[in-house]
CSV table of C-alpha atoms in Angstrom, one decimal:
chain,number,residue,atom,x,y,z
A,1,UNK,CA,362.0,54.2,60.9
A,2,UNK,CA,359.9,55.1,64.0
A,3,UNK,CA,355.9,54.9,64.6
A,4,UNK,CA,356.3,58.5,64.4
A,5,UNK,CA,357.2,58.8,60.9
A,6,UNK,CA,355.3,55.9,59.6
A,7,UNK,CA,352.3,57.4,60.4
A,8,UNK,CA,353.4,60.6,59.0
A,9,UNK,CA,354.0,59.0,55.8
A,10,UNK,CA,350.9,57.5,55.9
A,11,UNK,CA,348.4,60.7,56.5
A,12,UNK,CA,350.6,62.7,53.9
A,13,UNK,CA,349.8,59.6,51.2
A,14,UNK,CA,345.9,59.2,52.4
A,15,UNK,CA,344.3,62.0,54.6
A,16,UNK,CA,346.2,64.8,54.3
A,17,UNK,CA,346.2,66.0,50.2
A,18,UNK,CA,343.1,63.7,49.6
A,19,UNK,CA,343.3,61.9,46.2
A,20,UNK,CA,341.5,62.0,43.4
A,21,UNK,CA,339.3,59.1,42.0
A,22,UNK,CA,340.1,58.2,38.2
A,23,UNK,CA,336.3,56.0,37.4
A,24,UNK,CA,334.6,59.1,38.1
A,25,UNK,CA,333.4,61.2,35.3
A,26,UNK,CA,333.0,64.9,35.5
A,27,UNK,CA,330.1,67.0,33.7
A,28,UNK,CA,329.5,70.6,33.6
A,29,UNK,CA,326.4,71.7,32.6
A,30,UNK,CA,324.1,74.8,32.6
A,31,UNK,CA,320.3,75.5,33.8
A,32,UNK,CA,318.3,74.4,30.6
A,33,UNK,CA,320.5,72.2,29.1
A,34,UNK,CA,320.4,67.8,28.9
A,35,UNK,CA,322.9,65.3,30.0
A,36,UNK,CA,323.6,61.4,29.2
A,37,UNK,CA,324.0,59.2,31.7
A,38,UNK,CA,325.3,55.8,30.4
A,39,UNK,CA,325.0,52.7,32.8
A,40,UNK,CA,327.4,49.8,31.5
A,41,UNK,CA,328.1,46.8,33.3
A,42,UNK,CA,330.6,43.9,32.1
A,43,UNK,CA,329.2,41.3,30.5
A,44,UNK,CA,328.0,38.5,33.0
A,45,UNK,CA,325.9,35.1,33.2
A,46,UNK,CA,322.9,35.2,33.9
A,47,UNK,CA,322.4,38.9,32.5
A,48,UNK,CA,321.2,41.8,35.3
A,49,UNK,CA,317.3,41.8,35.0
A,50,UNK,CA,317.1,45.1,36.3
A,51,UNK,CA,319.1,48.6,37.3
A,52,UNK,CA,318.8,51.8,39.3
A,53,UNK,CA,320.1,55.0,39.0
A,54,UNK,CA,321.1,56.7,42.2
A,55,UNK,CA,322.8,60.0,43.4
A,56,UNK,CA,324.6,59.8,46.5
A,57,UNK,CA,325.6,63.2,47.6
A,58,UNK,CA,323.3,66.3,48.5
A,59,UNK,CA,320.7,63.3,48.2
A,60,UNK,CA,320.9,60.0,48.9
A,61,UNK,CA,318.4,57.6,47.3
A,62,UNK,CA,316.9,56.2,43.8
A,63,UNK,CA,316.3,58.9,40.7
A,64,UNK,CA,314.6,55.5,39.1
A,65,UNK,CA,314.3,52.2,38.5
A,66,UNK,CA,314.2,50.0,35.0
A,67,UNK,CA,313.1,46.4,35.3
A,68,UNK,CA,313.8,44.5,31.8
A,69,UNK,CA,311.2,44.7,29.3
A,70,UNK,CA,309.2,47.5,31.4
A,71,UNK,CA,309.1,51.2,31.7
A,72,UNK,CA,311.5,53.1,34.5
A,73,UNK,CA,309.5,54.2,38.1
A,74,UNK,CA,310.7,57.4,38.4
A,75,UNK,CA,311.2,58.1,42.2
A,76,UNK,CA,309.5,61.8,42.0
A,77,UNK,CA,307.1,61.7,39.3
A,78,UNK,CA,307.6,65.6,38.9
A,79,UNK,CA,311.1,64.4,37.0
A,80,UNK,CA,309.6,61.4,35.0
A,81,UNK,CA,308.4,63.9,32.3
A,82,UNK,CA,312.3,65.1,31.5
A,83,UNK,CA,314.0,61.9,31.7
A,84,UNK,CA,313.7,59.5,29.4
A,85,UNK,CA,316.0,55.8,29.1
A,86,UNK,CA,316.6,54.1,26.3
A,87,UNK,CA,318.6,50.1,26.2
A,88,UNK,CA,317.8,47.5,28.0
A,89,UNK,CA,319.5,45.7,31.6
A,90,UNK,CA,319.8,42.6,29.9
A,91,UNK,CA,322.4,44.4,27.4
A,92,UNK,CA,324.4,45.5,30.3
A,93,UNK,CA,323.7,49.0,29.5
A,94,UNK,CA,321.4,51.6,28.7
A,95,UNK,CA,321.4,55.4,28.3
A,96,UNK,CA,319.4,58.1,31.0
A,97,UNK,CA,318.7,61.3,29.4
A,98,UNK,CA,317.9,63.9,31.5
A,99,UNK,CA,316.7,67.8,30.1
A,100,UNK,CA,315.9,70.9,31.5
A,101,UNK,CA,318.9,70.4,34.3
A,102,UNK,CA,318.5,72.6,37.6
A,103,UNK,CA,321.1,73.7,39.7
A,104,UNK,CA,319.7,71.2,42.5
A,105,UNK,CA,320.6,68.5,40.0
A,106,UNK,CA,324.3,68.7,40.8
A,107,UNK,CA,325.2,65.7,42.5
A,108,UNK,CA,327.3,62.0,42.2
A,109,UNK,CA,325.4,59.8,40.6
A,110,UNK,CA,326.0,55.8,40.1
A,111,UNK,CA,324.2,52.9,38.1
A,112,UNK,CA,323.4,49.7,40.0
A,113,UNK,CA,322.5,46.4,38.1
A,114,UNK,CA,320.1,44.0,39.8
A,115,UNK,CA,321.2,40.0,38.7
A,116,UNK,CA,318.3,37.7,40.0
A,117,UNK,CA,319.8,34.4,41.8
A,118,UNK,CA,317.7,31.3,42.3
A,119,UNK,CA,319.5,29.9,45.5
A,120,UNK,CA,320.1,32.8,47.5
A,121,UNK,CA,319.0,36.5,47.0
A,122,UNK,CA,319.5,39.3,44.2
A,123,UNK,CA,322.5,40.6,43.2
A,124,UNK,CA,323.6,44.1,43.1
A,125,UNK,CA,326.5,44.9,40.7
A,126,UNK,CA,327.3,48.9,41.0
A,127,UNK,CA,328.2,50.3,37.0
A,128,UNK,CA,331.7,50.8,35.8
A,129,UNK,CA,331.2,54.4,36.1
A,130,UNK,CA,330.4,57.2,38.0
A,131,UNK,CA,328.9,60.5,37.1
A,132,UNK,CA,329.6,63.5,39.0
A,133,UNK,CA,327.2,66.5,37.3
A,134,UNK,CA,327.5,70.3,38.3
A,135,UNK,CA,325.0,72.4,37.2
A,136,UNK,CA,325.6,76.1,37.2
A,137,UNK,CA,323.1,79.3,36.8
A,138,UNK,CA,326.0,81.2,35.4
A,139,UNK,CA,326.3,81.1,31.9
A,140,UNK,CA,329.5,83.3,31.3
A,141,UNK,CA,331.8,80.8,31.4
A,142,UNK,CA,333.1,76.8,32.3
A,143,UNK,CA,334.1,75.7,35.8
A,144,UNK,CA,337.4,73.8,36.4
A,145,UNK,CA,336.1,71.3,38.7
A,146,UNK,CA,338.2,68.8,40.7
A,147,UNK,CA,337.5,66.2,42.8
A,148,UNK,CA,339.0,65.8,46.2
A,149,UNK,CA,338.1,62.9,48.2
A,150,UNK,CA,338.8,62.2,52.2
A,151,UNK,CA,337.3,60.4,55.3
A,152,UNK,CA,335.4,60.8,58.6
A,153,UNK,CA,338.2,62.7,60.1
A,154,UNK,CA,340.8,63.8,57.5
A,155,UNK,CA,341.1,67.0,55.6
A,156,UNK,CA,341.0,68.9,52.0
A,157,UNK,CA,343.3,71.2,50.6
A,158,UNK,CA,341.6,74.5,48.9
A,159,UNK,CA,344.5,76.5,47.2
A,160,UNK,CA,343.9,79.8,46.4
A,161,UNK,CA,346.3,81.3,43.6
A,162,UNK,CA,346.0,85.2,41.9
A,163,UNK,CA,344.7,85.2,38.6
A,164,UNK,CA,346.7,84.3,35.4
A,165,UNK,CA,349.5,86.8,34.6
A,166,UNK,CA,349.0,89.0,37.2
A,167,UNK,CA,351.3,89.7,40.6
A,168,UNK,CA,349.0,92.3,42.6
A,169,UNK,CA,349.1,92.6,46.1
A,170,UNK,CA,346.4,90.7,48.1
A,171,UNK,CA,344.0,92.2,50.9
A,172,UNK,CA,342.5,89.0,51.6
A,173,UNK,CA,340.9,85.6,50.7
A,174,UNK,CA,337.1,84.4,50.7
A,175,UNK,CA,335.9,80.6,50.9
A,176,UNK,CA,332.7,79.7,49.4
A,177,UNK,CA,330.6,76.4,49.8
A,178,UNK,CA,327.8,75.6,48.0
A,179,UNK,CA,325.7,72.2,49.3
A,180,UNK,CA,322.2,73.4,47.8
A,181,UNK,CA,321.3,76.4,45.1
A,182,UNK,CA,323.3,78.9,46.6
A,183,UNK,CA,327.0,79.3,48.0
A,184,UNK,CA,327.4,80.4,50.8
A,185,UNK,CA,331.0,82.4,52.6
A,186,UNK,CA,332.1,80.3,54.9
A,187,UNK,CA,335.8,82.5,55.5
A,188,UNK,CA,336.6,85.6,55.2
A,189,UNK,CA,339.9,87.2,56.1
A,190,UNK,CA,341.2,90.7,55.6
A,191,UNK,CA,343.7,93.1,57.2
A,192,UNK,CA,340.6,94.8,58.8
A,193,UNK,CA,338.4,92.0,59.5
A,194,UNK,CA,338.2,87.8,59.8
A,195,UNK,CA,335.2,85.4,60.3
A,196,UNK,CA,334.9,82.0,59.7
A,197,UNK,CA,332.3,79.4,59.5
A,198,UNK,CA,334.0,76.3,60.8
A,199,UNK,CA,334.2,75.6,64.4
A,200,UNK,CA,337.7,76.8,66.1
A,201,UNK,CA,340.6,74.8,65.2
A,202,UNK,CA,339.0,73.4,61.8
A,203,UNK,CA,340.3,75.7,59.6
A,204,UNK,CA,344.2,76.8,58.9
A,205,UNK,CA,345.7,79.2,56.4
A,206,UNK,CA,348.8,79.5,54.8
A,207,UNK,CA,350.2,81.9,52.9
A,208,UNK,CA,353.5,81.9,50.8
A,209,UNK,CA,355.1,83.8,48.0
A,210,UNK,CA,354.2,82.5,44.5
A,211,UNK,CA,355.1,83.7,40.8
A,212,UNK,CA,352.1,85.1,40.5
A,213,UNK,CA,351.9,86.9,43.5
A,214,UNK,CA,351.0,86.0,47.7
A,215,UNK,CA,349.1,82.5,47.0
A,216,UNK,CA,347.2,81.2,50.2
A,217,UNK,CA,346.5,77.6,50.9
A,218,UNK,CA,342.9,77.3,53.0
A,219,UNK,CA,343.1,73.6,55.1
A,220,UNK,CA,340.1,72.1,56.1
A,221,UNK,CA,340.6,69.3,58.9
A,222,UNK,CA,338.5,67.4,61.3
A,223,UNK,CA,335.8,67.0,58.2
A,224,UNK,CA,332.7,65.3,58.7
A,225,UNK,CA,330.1,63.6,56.0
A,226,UNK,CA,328.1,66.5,56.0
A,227,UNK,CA,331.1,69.1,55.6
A,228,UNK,CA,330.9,67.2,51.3
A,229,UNK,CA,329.9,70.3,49.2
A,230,UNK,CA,331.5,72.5,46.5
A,231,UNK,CA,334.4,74.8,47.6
A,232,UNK,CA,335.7,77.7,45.8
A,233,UNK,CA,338.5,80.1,47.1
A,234,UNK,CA,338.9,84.0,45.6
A,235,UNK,CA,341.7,86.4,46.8
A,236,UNK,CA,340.6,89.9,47.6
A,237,UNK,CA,342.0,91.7,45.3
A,238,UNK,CA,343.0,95.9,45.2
A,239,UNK,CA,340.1,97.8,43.4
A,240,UNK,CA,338.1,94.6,42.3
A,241,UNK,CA,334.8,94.3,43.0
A,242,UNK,CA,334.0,91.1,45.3
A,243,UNK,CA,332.7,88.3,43.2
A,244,UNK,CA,329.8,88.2,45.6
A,245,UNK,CA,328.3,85.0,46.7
A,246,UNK,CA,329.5,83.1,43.6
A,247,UNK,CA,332.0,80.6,43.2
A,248,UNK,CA,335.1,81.5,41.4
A,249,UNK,CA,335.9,79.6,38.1
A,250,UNK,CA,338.4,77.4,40.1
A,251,UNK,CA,335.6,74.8,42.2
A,252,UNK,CA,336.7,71.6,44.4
A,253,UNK,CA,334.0,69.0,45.2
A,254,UNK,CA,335.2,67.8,48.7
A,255,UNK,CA,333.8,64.4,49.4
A,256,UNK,CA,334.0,62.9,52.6
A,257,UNK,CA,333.5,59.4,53.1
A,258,UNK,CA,332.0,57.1,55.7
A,259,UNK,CA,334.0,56.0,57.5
A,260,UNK,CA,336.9,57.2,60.2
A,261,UNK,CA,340.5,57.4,58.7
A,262,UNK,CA,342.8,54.8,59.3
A,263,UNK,CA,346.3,54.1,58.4
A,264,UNK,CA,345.2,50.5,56.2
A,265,UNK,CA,348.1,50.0,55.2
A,266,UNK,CA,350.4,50.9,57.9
A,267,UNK,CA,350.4,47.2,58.6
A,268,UNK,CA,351.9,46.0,54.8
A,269,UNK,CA,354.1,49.0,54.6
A,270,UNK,CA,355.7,48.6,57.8
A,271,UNK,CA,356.1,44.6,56.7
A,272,UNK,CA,357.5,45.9,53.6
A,273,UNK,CA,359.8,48.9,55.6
A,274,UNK,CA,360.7,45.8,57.9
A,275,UNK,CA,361.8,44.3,54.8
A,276,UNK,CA,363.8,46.5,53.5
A,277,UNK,CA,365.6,47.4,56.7
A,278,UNK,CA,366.6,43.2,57.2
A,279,UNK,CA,367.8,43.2,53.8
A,280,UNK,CA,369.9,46.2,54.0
A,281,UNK,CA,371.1,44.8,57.1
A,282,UNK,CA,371.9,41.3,56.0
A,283,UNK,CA,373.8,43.4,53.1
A,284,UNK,CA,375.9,45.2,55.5
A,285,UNK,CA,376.9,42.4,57.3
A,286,UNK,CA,377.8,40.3,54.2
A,287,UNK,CA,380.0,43.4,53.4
A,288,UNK,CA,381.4,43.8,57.1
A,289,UNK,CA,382.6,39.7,57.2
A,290,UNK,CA,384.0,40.5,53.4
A,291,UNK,CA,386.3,42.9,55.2
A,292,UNK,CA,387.1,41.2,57.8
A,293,UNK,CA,388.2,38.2,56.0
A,294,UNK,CA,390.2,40.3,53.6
A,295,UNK,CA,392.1,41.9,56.2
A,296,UNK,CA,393.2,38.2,57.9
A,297,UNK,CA,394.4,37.3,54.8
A,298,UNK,CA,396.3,40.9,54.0
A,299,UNK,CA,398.1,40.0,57.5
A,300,UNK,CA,398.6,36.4,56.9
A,301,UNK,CA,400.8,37.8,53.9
A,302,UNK,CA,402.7,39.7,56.0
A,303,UNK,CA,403.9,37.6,59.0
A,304,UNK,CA,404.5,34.9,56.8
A,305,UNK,CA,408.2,35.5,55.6
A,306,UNK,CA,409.4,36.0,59.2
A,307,UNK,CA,410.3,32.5,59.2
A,308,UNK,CA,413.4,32.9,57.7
A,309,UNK,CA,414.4,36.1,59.0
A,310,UNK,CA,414.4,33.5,62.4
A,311,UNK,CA,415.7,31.1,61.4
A,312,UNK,CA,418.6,33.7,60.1
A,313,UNK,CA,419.4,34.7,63.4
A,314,UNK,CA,419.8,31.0,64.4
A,315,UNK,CA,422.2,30.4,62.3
A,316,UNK,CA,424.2,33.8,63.1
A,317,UNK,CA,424.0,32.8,66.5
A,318,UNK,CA,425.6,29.6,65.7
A,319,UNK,CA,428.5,31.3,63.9
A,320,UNK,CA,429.2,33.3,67.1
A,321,UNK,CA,429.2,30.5,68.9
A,322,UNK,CA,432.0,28.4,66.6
A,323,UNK,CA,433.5,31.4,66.9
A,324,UNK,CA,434.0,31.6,70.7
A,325,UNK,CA,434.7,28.5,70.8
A,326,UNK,CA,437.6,28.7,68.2
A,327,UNK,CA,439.2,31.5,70.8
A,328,UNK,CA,439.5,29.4,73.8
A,329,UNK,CA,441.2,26.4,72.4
A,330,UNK,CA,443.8,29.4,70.5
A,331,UNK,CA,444.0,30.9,74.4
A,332,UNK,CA,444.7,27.1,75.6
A,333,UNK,CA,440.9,27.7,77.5
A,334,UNK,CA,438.6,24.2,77.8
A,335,UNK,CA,435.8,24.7,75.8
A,336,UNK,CA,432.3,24.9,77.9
A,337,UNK,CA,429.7,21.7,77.7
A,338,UNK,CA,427.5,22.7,74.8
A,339,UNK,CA,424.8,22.1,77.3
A,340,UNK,CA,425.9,25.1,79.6
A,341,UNK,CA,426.6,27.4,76.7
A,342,UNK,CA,422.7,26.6,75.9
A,343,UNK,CA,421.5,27.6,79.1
A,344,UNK,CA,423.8,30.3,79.3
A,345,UNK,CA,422.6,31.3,75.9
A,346,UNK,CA,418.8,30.7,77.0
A,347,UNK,CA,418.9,32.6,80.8
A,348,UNK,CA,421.0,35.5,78.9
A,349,UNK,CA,418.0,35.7,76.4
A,350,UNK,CA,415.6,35.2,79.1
A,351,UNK,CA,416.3,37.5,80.8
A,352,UNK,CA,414.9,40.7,79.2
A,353,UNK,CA,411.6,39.4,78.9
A,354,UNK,CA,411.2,39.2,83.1
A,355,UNK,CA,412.6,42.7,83.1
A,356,UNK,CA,415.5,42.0,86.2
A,357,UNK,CA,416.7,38.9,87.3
A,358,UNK,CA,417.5,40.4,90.6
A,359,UNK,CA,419.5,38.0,93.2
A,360,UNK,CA,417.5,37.3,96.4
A,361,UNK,CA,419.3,38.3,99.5
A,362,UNK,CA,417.0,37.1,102.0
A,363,UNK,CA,416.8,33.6,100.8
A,364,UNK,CA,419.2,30.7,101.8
A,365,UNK,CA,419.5,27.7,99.4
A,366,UNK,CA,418.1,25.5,101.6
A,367,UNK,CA,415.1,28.0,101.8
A,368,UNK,CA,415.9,29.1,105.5
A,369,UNK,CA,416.6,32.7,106.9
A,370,UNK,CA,419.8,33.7,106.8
């Protein structure tokens, strides 16, 4: 298999489709409402002393910290007063409640355990799982959110499919991204009119027939760290209203990691390609030298009973001979030396074989010129 389509098969299984983390936990909320956080850690020796809670996405840094036996630092007091913890670090887990959720709320958020060592300095053990928590202002209806994760680099796949049950014809497709309170259209594209947000080159669309109507594929590429937001694509339909500004009730959470994209594991699966190829190979030949042998020995079969069939011929020979023999003495002949006859016999048989025995003219028997 060549470079070519090693690394082809590489970006289709890593950077192409993304993929989709399974310790990652998922919660829709709306404006008002409380979530629980629960920060677990496996069991360990000595036990964590302390543990933060962090969110990692539209902000990076610490929400609060809990040493054991204490109460939490809140790292903006204006949140201490709706967030509350209960359990203790040296349980390996405890529970963060937080109420009256805002839509700036919606971020990834992770648990880190701090175990203190004597010899060298503090451990930090990261919780089992992680939290990623959408907030919404609109309280009509869920969100299907999924997750699509990708690096420095790479590129996200936004499909954007009709409605349930229904086949109309499409007039366009709009992208939305929302990083703070607010999406925002970042493509728009119509028979009249196109504009895009991305720079040139970032964004391709695809459309292809589907059975519920013209379904159009929007491909982000070249993304960045700070391209990570919410993305929801809505197809322009024939006397609909636009949906505005909002996301539609289909929403991806595009994560981009730190970190270019590289082919890790080009490495062991071209070993185990490599592999494959030298056994198939080493099968192949084991087959070939089968066949080979069992051929030689399907010939051996056959030439072997010619023996006789020579040996037949002798002996007809010698019949012919006795018989010649048998005419001269009834014609009062001399027989021949049985030595002559033999040559006689051999030159006669010889001579076929050279083609002509032709006499040479030009040669005296003592080798001279005539």
């Amino acid at each position: 298999m060549s470079e070519w389509s090693l690394a082809w098969l590489c970006a289709l299984l890593i950077t192409h489709s993304g993929f989709v983390c399974g310790d990652i936990v998922f919660i829709e909320r709306h404006e008002g409402e409380s979530v629980v956080l629960s920060c677990v850690v496996d069991p360990r020796n000595p036990p964590p002393v302390g543990v933060y809670l962090k969110r990692s996405w539209l902000r990076h840094g610490e929400v609060l910290f809990k040493y054991t036996g204490d109460e939490f630092h809140a790292d903006d007091q204006a949140d201490k007063e709706r967030i509350s913890v209960s359990g203790d670090p040296r349980l390996h887990s405890l529970n963060v409640t937080v109420s009256q959720l805002r839509v700036t709320d919606t971020d990834r958020y992770h648990c880190e355990f701090i175990v203190s060592r004597s010899s060298s300095e503090d451990e930090r053990v990261r919780g089992l799982t992680e939290y990623f928590l959408h907030v919404s202002a609109d309280v009509s209806g869920s969100v299907d959110l999924e997750l699509v994760e990708t690096c420095v680099g790479g590129s996200a796949v936004v499909p954007c499919v009709p409605p349930h049950g229904e086949g109309l014809a499409v007039e366009g497709v709009s992208l939305k991204r929302q990083k703070g309170r607010s999406p925002v259209e970042v493509l728009y594209h119509s028979k009249r009119t196109s504009s895009v947000g991305f720079s040139a080159g970032r964004v391709h669309l695809t459309s292809a027939p589907g059975p519920r109507g013209l379904a159009y594929n929007v491909t982000l590429q070249q993304l960045q760290p700070e391209d990570s937001a919410l993305y929801s694509c809505q197809l322009l339909l024939p006397g609909r209203p636009d949906a505005g500004a909002a996301l539609g009730r289909r929403v991806f959470f595009v994560s981009v990691q730190g970190g270019e994209c590289r082919c890790s594991s080009y490495s062991a699966l071209l070993y185990a390609l490599s592999t494959a190829v030298a056994v198939l190979f080493l099968l192949l030949l084991f087959l070939g030298c089968a066949l080979v042998c069992k051929g030689k020995a399907h010939r051996s079969v056959k030439t072997h009973p010619q023996a006789p069939i020579y040996e037949e011929m002798v002996g007809v020979q010698q019949q012919q001979q006795q018989q010649q023999q048998q005419q001269q003495q009834q014609h009062g002949r001399k027989p021949a030396s049985r030595h002559l006859e033999e040559m006689e016999s051999t030159e006669y048989r010889n001579c076929p074989v050279k083609k002509s025995c032709p006499e040479n003219h030009y040669e005296s028997p003592s080798g001279g010129l005539k």
